[in-house]
Amino acid sequence: MNTRNVPFSLLIKPASADCNLRCEYCFYLDRCRIYPDSNIHRISDDTLERLISSYMATQQPQYIFGWQGGEPTLMGVDFFCRVVELQQKYGRPGAEVANGLQTNATLITDEMAELFVEYNFLLGVSLDGPEEIHNKYRRIKGGGGTHADVMNSIECLKKHNVEFNILTLVSAANVGRVGDVYSYLVDNGLYFQQYIPCVELGKNGDLLPFSITGAQWGQFLCGIFDLWKRNDRRRVSVRFFDDVLRVVLDDKRDICRLGNDCRRYFVVEHNGDVYPCDFFVYPELKLGNIADDAWESLWDSTLFIDFGKRKNEWNSDCNDCEWCAICNGDCLKHRMPGGCGDPRRLSCLCEGWKMFFDHAMPTFKEIADKIRRERRRITSEQEKTHAAVPGRNDLCPCGSGKKYKKCCIRK
């Protein structure tokens, strides 16, 4: 398969796993062990230019750059100015570029916000709820909480009209406080929300203390769904609800979790090393390096192809599940903890997904039916409007028998 015909995006780690926080539940911090030669990891200008120039030489409907970490704002505002400069340098006329940035939002400055709004960056801001919830795990190196800094940065982003979403990690700190979390976000005018389950396993395979169970995840999702359905269907966007609705309505799968092949993007580390997935940055899954390998060869590599195929190598019980067509066995992270094992293991969140789909799917189908009816109505009105305004060489609808452009009515 040629990458010139297959859209893919990039998830880039310009500062690797380096971060100014020490969130207890962070799964990426220990990736620094892969690069032990230095305590500070930053992408070089040469690597950045090679990354952007080579990616924008491929044929894409849209060039999508995701900047993550660790904490990508450690790079500073000058770095992102350079990113935009290189994108403009190597982008062909008419090329569409999208930049997304996931941040802990403790280092946002006015200057940075001004750049983000000027060049249409979409930010994901990590916020787990009210102060006592957020500060449970999201703490600085010395142990202090970060909630106040995050809320100050959110006000900065609002002041400069930067587009941003809220990413809430659902952990032991907030899984039992659905109403508190949802109300806090809505009351603060944070209407674009994304909820991610915190599932991390220890060496013995047991859930770590901050993680949640499948049942807890299902109960949390159902609780958020009920609050959203009751009050906010036209006001609040919950990313996963939007994704499920697109599947029900058009069988369009915008996120890899709901797809049947994990090959949607490449992870690029600070030194140009390439991996298949954010959750699977392990030495044994390194695909290559942008200094040595073309995107076509990375896409066609046996390692990447085999990784993608694992998604639909699900447990035999999935074949009898009515929701398998929606979830496709769930994310490999929840089936292959630690990046290894048999992908045919049931997702540790399976119980929760079933609970949620049983609860919410009738409403999703109802919404999808309403949208289809509205689409048909609009199409019908457009057809009527088109029929009422003939082309220049059509017969005039007045019945004169003359062509529309010469009709007496037009005179």
C-alpha positions as a printed NumPy array, in Angstrom:
array([[  0.   ,   0.   ,   0.   ],
       [  1.412,   3.395,  -0.96 ],
       [  1.269,   6.229,   1.536],
       [  0.594,   8.591,  -1.32 ],
       [ -2.922,   7.14 ,  -1.366],
       [ -3.415,   6.55 ,   2.367],
       [ -4.032,   9.47 ,   4.738],
       [ -2.009,   9.419,   7.929],
       [ -1.15 ,  11.957,  10.601],
       [  1.822,  12.501,  12.877],
       [  1.935,  12.505,  16.663],
       [  5.188,  14.21 ,  17.566],
       [  7.078,  14.204,  20.873],
       [  9.373,  17.257,  20.521],
       [ 10.463,  17.039,  24.176],
       [ 10.058,  13.268,  24.408],
       [  8.709,  12.296,  27.842],
       [ 10.192,  15.364,  29.559],
       [  7.618,  17.177,  31.664],
       [  7.457,  19.835,  34.378],
       [  4.853,  17.727,  36.219],
       [  4.989,  14.342,  37.886],
       [  1.455,  13.065,  37.46 ],
       [  1.254,   9.782,  39.304],
       [ -0.777,   8.075,  36.601],
       [  1.24 ,   9.237,  33.555],
       [  2.048,   6.281,  31.291],
       [  4.676,   8.111,  29.21 ],
       [  7.133,   9.378,  31.824],
       [  9.089,   6.141,  31.915],
       [  9.739,   6.301,  28.162],
       [ 12.765,   8.419,  29.04 ],
       [ 14.453,   5.123,  29.801],
       [ 14.547,   4.458,  26.059],
       [ 16.842,   7.468,  25.672],
       [ 19.19 ,   7.357,  28.699],
       [ 22.069,   9.321,  27.16 ],
       [ 20.659,  12.626,  28.397],
       [ 18.301,  13.922,  31.061],
       [ 16.986,  16.562,  28.671],
       [ 15.426,  15.588,  25.364],
       [ 14.642,  18.136,  22.649],
       [ 14.104,  17.778,  18.927],
       [ 16.867,  19.375,  16.881],
       [ 16.146,  21.89 ,  14.133],
       [ 17.554,  19.495,  11.525],
       [ 15.24 ,  16.706,  12.679],
       [ 12.281,  19.083,  12.787],
       [ 12.923,  20.308,   9.253],
       [ 13.358,  16.788,   7.921],
       [ 10.144,  15.741,   9.678],
       [  8.032,  18.553,   8.256],
       [  9.54 ,  18.61 ,   4.761],
       [  9.259,  14.857,   4.23 ],
       [  5.703,  14.63 ,   5.562],
       [  4.5  ,  17.547,   3.447],
       [  6.038,  15.914,   0.382],
       [  3.487,  13.082,   0.701],
       [  0.009,  13.374,  -0.786],
       [ -2.456,  14.108,   2.014],
       [ -5.951,  15.611,   2.034],
       [ -4.822,  17.456,   5.153],
       [ -1.448,  17.565,   6.896],
       [ -2.166,  16.862,  10.544],
       [  0.507,  17.522,  13.154],
       [ -0.173,  16.548,  16.764],
       [  2.3  ,  17.89 ,  19.341],
       [  2.407,  15.909,  22.576],
       [  4.738,  14.816,  25.322],
       [  5.682,  14.731,  28.014],
       [  4.872,  18.434,  27.816],
       [  5.374,  20.04 ,  24.388],
       [  5.157,  23.648,  25.636],
       [  8.551,  23.077,  27.278],
       [  9.835,  23.836,  23.773],
       [  8.807,  27.497,  24.115],
       [  7.051,  29.857,  21.74 ],
       [ 10.033,  30.219,  19.371],
       [  9.847,  26.508,  18.601],
       [  6.241,  26.74 ,  17.448],
       [  7.082,  29.824,  15.396],
       [  9.689,  27.676,  13.662],
       [  7.115,  24.908,  13.137],
       [  4.801,  27.312,  11.327],
       [  7.701,  28.749,   9.312],
       [  8.693,  25.286,   8.063],
       [  5.119,  24.3  ,   7.296],
       [  4.758,  27.419,   5.181],
       [  8.1  ,  26.777,   3.514],
       [  7.359,  23.205,   2.482],
       [  3.588,  23.336,   2.009],
       [  2.343,  23.393,  -1.559],
       [ -0.091,  26.152,  -2.582],
       [ -3.528,  25.271,  -1.248],
       [ -2.233,  22.645,   1.183],
       [ -4.323,  22.405,   4.332],
       [ -2.391,  22.114,   7.581],
       [ -3.824,  21.337,  11.019],
       [ -1.886,  21.63 ,  14.268],
       [ -3.087,  20.114,  17.517],
       [ -1.333,  20.365,  20.862],
       [ -2.017,  18.417,  24.046],
       [ -0.854,  20.279,  27.139],
       [ -0.994,  20.259,  30.918],
       [ -1.624,  24.023,  30.527],
       [  0.743,  25.201,  33.236],
       [  3.18 ,  27.013,  30.935],
       [  0.835,  28.893,  28.58 ],
       [  1.781,  32.541,  28.067],
       [  0.035,  35.409,  26.287],
       [  2.657,  35.284,  23.549],
       [  2.109,  31.572,  23.055],
       [ -1.673,  32.004,  23.   ],
       [ -1.376,  34.744,  20.38 ],
       [  0.614,  32.435,  18.122],
       [ -1.826,  29.57 ,  18.619],
       [ -4.832,  31.669,  17.634],
       [ -3.049,  33.269,  14.671],
       [ -2.214,  29.887,  13.179],
       [ -5.354,  28.025,  14.254],
       [ -3.803,  25.546,  16.668],
       [ -6.373,  23.39 ,  18.449],
       [ -5.353,  22.689,  22.031],
       [ -6.283,  19.836,  24.316],
       [ -6.107,  20.986,  27.934],
       [ -5.817,  18.394,  30.707],
       [ -8.268,  19.1  ,  33.527],
       [ -9.633,  16.338,  35.753],
       [-12.33 ,  18.345,  37.533],
       [-12.555,  20.629,  40.592],
       [ -9.411,  21.487,  42.519],
       [ -9.509,  18.656,  45.062],
       [ -9.973,  16.096,  42.281],
       [ -7.497,  17.54 ,  39.803],
       [ -4.732,  17.965,  42.374],
       [ -4.983,  14.373,  43.565],
       [ -2.659,  13.096,  40.834],
       [ -1.74 ,  16.094,  38.649],
       [  1.12 ,  17.596,  40.642],
       [  4.43 ,  19.357,  40.037],
       [  7.793,  17.741,  40.749],
       [  7.847,  19.112,  44.291],
       [  4.399,  17.769,  45.042],
       [  2.233,  20.889,  44.761],
       [ -1.071,  20.944,  42.894],
       [ -1.533,  22.454,  39.439],
       [ -5.242,  23.305,  39.323],
       [ -4.812,  27.064,  39.821],
       [ -2.203,  27.276,  37.046],
       [ -4.435,  25.342,  34.656],
       [ -7.446,  27.551,  35.313],
       [ -5.301,  30.674,  34.812],
       [ -4.111,  29.293,  31.478],
       [ -7.687,  28.507,  30.457],
       [ -8.598,  32.148,  31.086],
       [ -5.594,  33.164,  28.983],
       [ -6.736,  30.932,  26.117],
       [-10.279,  32.306,  26.355],
       [ -8.978,  35.894,  26.367],
       [ -7.119,  35.285,  23.111],
       [ -9.924,  33.184,  21.549],
       [ -7.762,  30.09 ,  21.2  ],
       [ -9.776,  26.991,  20.355],
       [ -9.354,  24.263,  22.947],
       [-10.986,  21.118,  24.288],
       [-10.843,  19.689,  27.783],
       [ -9.336,  16.236,  28.236],
       [-10.357,  14.601,  31.505],
       [ -8.583,  11.445,  32.589],
       [-11.066,   9.266,  34.466],
       [ -9.169,   7.786,  37.398],
       [ -9.816,   6.623,  40.94 ],
       [ -9.942,  10.318,  41.916],
       [-13.036,  11.208,  39.886],
       [-14.711,   8.044,  38.607],
       [-17.238,   8.138,  41.451],
       [-17.969,  11.857,  41.094],
       [-19.659,  12.099,  37.722],
       [-21.931,  14.998,  38.591],
       [-19.176,  17.024,  40.233],
       [-16.855,  16.671,  37.243],
       [-19.438,  17.348,  34.543],
       [-21.064,  20.282,  36.362],
       [-17.688,  21.85 ,  37.076],
       [-16.732,  21.809,  33.398],
       [-20.092,  23.109,  32.199],
       [-20.333,  25.789,  34.896],
       [-16.938,  27.089,  33.747],
       [-18.095,  27.285,  30.14 ],
       [-15.999,  24.276,  29.051],
       [-18.355,  22.75 ,  26.51 ],
       [-15.928,  20.657,  24.443],
       [-15.042,  17.607,  26.499],
       [-13.154,  14.358,  26.121],
       [-13.01 ,  11.59 ,  28.707],
       [-10.21 ,   9.014,  28.727],
       [-10.138,   5.922,  30.977],
       [ -7.103,   5.531,  33.234],
       [ -6.039,   1.887,  32.975],
       [ -2.489,   1.005,  33.994],
       [ -1.29 ,  -2.382,  35.194],
       [  1.548,  -3.328,  37.508],
       [  4.161,  -5.995,  36.82 ],
       [  1.872,  -8.681,  38.224],
       [ -0.952,  -7.652,  35.9  ],
       [ -3.109,  -6.048,  38.597],
       [ -4.628,  -2.609,  38.218],
       [ -2.546,   0.122,  39.794],
       [ -4.308,   2.074,  42.597],
       [ -5.225,   5.087,  40.441],
       [ -6.759,   2.95 ,  37.667],
       [-10.433,   2.148,  37.144],
       [-12.298,  -1.078,  36.415],
       [-14.5  ,  -1.817,  33.454],
       [-17.635,  -1.56 ,  35.584],
       [-16.56 ,   1.832,  36.945],
       [-15.886,   3.073,  33.414],
       [-19.338,   1.981,  32.274],
       [-21.043,   3.651,  35.216],
       [-19.108,   6.864,  34.626],
       [-19.915,   6.992,  30.915],
       [-23.605,   6.285,  31.563],
       [-23.676,   9.05 ,  34.152],
       [-22.078,  11.585,  31.805],
       [-24.423,  10.485,  29.026],
       [-27.542,  10.987,  31.152],
       [-26.468,  14.479,  32.209],
       [-25.607,  15.39 ,  28.623],
       [-28.832,  13.941,  27.222],
       [-31.008,  15.661,  29.815],
       [-29.606,  19.162,  29.53 ],
       [-26.891,  19.679,  26.959],
       [-27.338,  17.782,  23.693],
       [-27.161,  21.022,  21.697],
       [-24.684,  22.818,  23.941],
       [-21.975,  20.355,  24.98 ],
       [-19.814,  18.218,  22.713],
       [-18.52 ,  15.018,  24.289],
       [-15.938,  13.639,  21.879],
       [-16.73 ,   9.956,  22.313],
       [-20.469,  10.528,  21.921],
       [-19.784,  12.389,  18.675],
       [-17.587,   9.531,  17.484],
       [-20.203,   6.863,  18.219],
       [-22.899,   8.907,  16.491],
       [-20.761,   9.181,  13.343],
       [-20.389,   5.396,  13.318],
       [-24.141,   4.848,  13.725],
       [-25.022,   7.508,  11.166],
       [-22.435,   7.045,   8.416],
       [-20.151,   4.191,   9.564],
       [-17.403,   6.815,   9.734],
       [-14.68 ,   5.979,  12.263],
       [-12.554,   8.989,  13.068],
       [-10.684,   7.456,  16.01 ],
       [ -8.576,   4.324,  15.956],
       [-10.324,   2.897,  19.031],
       [-13.461,   2.27 ,  16.959],
       [-11.633,   1.197,  13.803],
       [-10.545,  -2.235,  12.634],
       [ -6.931,  -1.292,  11.846],
       [ -4.631,   0.613,  14.204],
       [ -2.634,   2.216,  11.421],
       [ -3.876,   5.805,  11.523],
       [ -0.763,   7.755,  12.479],
       [  2.924,   7.543,  13.331],
       [  4.501,   8.585,  16.618],
       [  7.748,  10.479,  16.072],
       [ 10.103,  10.814,  19.025],
       [ 12.446,  13.774,  19.57 ],
       [ 15.329,  12.099,  17.705],
       [ 13.248,  11.01 ,  14.716],
       [ 12.517,   7.448,  15.864],
       [  9.126,   6.262,  14.628],
       [  6.634,   4.056,  16.471],
       [  3.148,   2.774,  15.593],
       [  1.149,   4.167,  18.522],
       [  1.405,   6.485,  21.511],
       [  0.682,   3.564,  23.851],
       [  3.227,   1.3  ,  22.175],
       [  6.462,   3.271,  22.218],
       [  8.726,   0.339,  23.012],
       [ 12.138,  -0.517,  21.523],
       [ 10.829,  -3.751,  20.022],
       [  8.149,  -1.799,  18.132],
       [ 10.414,   0.872,  16.696],
       [  9.625,   1.093,  12.98 ],
       [ 12.64 ,   3.154,  11.923],
       [ 13.876,   6.716,  11.897],
       [ 12.942,   9.611,   9.611],
       [ 16.641,  10.205,   8.871],
       [ 16.894,   6.783,   7.243],
       [ 13.391,   5.697,   6.234],
       [ 10.794,   7.141,   3.889],
       [  7.185,   7.307,   5.039],
       [  6.27 ,   4.8  ,   2.306],
       [  8.702,   2.199,   3.641],
       [  7.555,   2.804,   7.228],
       [  3.929,   2.316,   6.2  ],
       [  4.716,  -0.835,   4.259],
       [  6.965,  -2.341,   6.916],
       [  6.01 ,  -5.788,   8.126],
       [  6.16 ,  -4.619,  11.737],
       [  3.622,  -1.84 ,  11.113],
       [  1.317,  -4.039,   9.047],
       [  1.346,  -6.766,  11.692],
       [  0.662,  -4.195,  14.404],
       [ -2.352,  -2.887,  12.53 ],
       [ -3.772,  -6.368,  12.03 ],
       [ -3.798,  -7.07 ,  15.754],
       [ -6.817,  -4.804,  16.174],
       [ -9.222,  -7.294,  14.618],
       [ -7.59 , -10.348,  16.206],
       [-10.089, -10.154,  19.03 ],
       [-11.385, -12.61 ,  21.589],
       [-13.781, -15.261,  20.298],
       [-16.459, -13.913,  22.677],
       [-16.469, -10.715,  20.636],
       [-17.953, -12.616,  17.692],
       [-21.178, -13.09 ,  19.642],
       [-21.325,  -9.541,  21.02 ],
       [-23.791,  -7.173,  19.364],
       [-21.479,  -4.233,  20.061],
       [-18.377,  -5.652,  18.399],
       [-19.303,  -3.891,  15.158],
       [-18.999,  -0.612,  17.06 ],
       [-15.927,  -1.128,  19.257],
       [-13.974,  -3.72 ,  17.245],
       [-12.62 ,  -5.243,  20.439],
       [-11.532,  -1.893,  21.969],
       [ -8.078,  -0.306,  21.977],
       [ -5.122,  -2.689,  21.953],
       [ -3.78 ,  -0.94 ,  25.05 ],
       [ -6.632,  -2.474,  27.027],
       [ -6.073,  -5.906,  25.479],
       [ -2.257,  -6.   ,  25.488],
       [ -1.076,  -4.308,  28.687],
       [  2.558,  -3.321,  28.582],
       [  2.619,  -3.686,  24.813],
       [  2.844,  -7.457,  24.863],
       [  0.655, -10.502,  25.19 ],
       [ -2.15 , -11.939,  23.136],
       [ -4.441,  -9.406,  21.384],
       [ -7.238, -11.969,  21.744],
       [ -7.466, -11.134,  25.414],
       [-10.742,  -9.404,  26.251],
       [-10.421,  -5.689,  26.905],
       [-10.241,  -4.933,  30.612],
       [-12.971,  -2.352,  29.914],
       [-15.276,  -4.781,  28.093],
       [-17.874,  -4.807,  30.865],
       [-18.026,  -1.04 ,  30.836],
       [-18.402,  -0.734,  27.072],
       [-21.29 ,  -3.204,  27.076],
       [-22.955,  -1.325,  29.919],
       [-22.656,   1.972,  28.067],
       [-23.803,   0.75 ,  24.659],
       [-26.779,  -1.071,  26.173],
       [-27.73 ,   2.143,  27.924],
       [-27.028,   4.754,  25.256],
       [-27.479,   3.111,  21.862],
       [-31.286,   3.614,  21.632],
       [-30.697,   7.356,  21.997],
       [-27.889,   7.378,  19.444],
       [-30.154,   5.617,  16.956],
       [-32.935,   8.102,  17.675],
       [-30.587,  11.038,  17.082],
       [-29.257,   9.432,  13.893],
       [-32.822,   8.958,  12.565],
       [-33.601,  12.63 ,  13.213],
       [-30.465,  13.7  ,  11.366],
       [-31.343,  11.479,   8.394],
       [-34.839,  12.959,   8.224],
       [-33.386,  16.46 ,   8.355],
       [-30.924,  15.588,   5.597],
       [-33.767,  14.311,   3.414],
       [-35.801,  17.461,   4.092],
       [-32.916,  19.723,   3.138],
       [-32.181,  17.688,   0.013],
       [-35.843,  17.852,  -1.014],
       [-35.975,  21.639,  -0.521],
       [-32.774,  22.069,  -2.516],
       [-34.198,  19.992,  -5.36 ],
       [-37.387,  22.056,  -5.367],
       [-35.402,  25.289,  -5.367],
       [-33.244,  24.038,  -8.219],
       [-36.323,  22.991, -10.214],
       [-37.918,  26.42 ,  -9.685],
       [-34.902,  28.177, -11.193],
       [-34.245,  26.645, -14.629],
       [-30.946,  26.904, -16.416],
       [-30.534,  29.456, -19.179],
       [-31.354,  26.935, -21.905],
       [-34.267,  25.22 , -20.112],
       [-37.871,  25.958, -21.043],
       [-39.443,  28.685, -18.959],
       [-41.82 ,  27.352, -16.281],
       [-44.423,  29.975, -17.292],
       [-45.609,  27.657, -20.054],
       [-44.678,  29.948, -22.914],
       [-42.582,  27.283, -24.561],
       [-39.674,  29.679, -24.839],
       [-36.248,  29.126, -23.39 ],
       [-35.769,  30.637, -19.968],
       [-33.147,  33.155, -21.143],
       [-35.539,  34.533, -23.816],
       [-38.826,  34.287, -21.991],
       [-41.231,  37.246, -22.058],
       [-41.5  ,  37.122, -18.295],
       [-37.77 ,  37.81 , -18.006],
       [-38.171,  40.764, -20.376]])
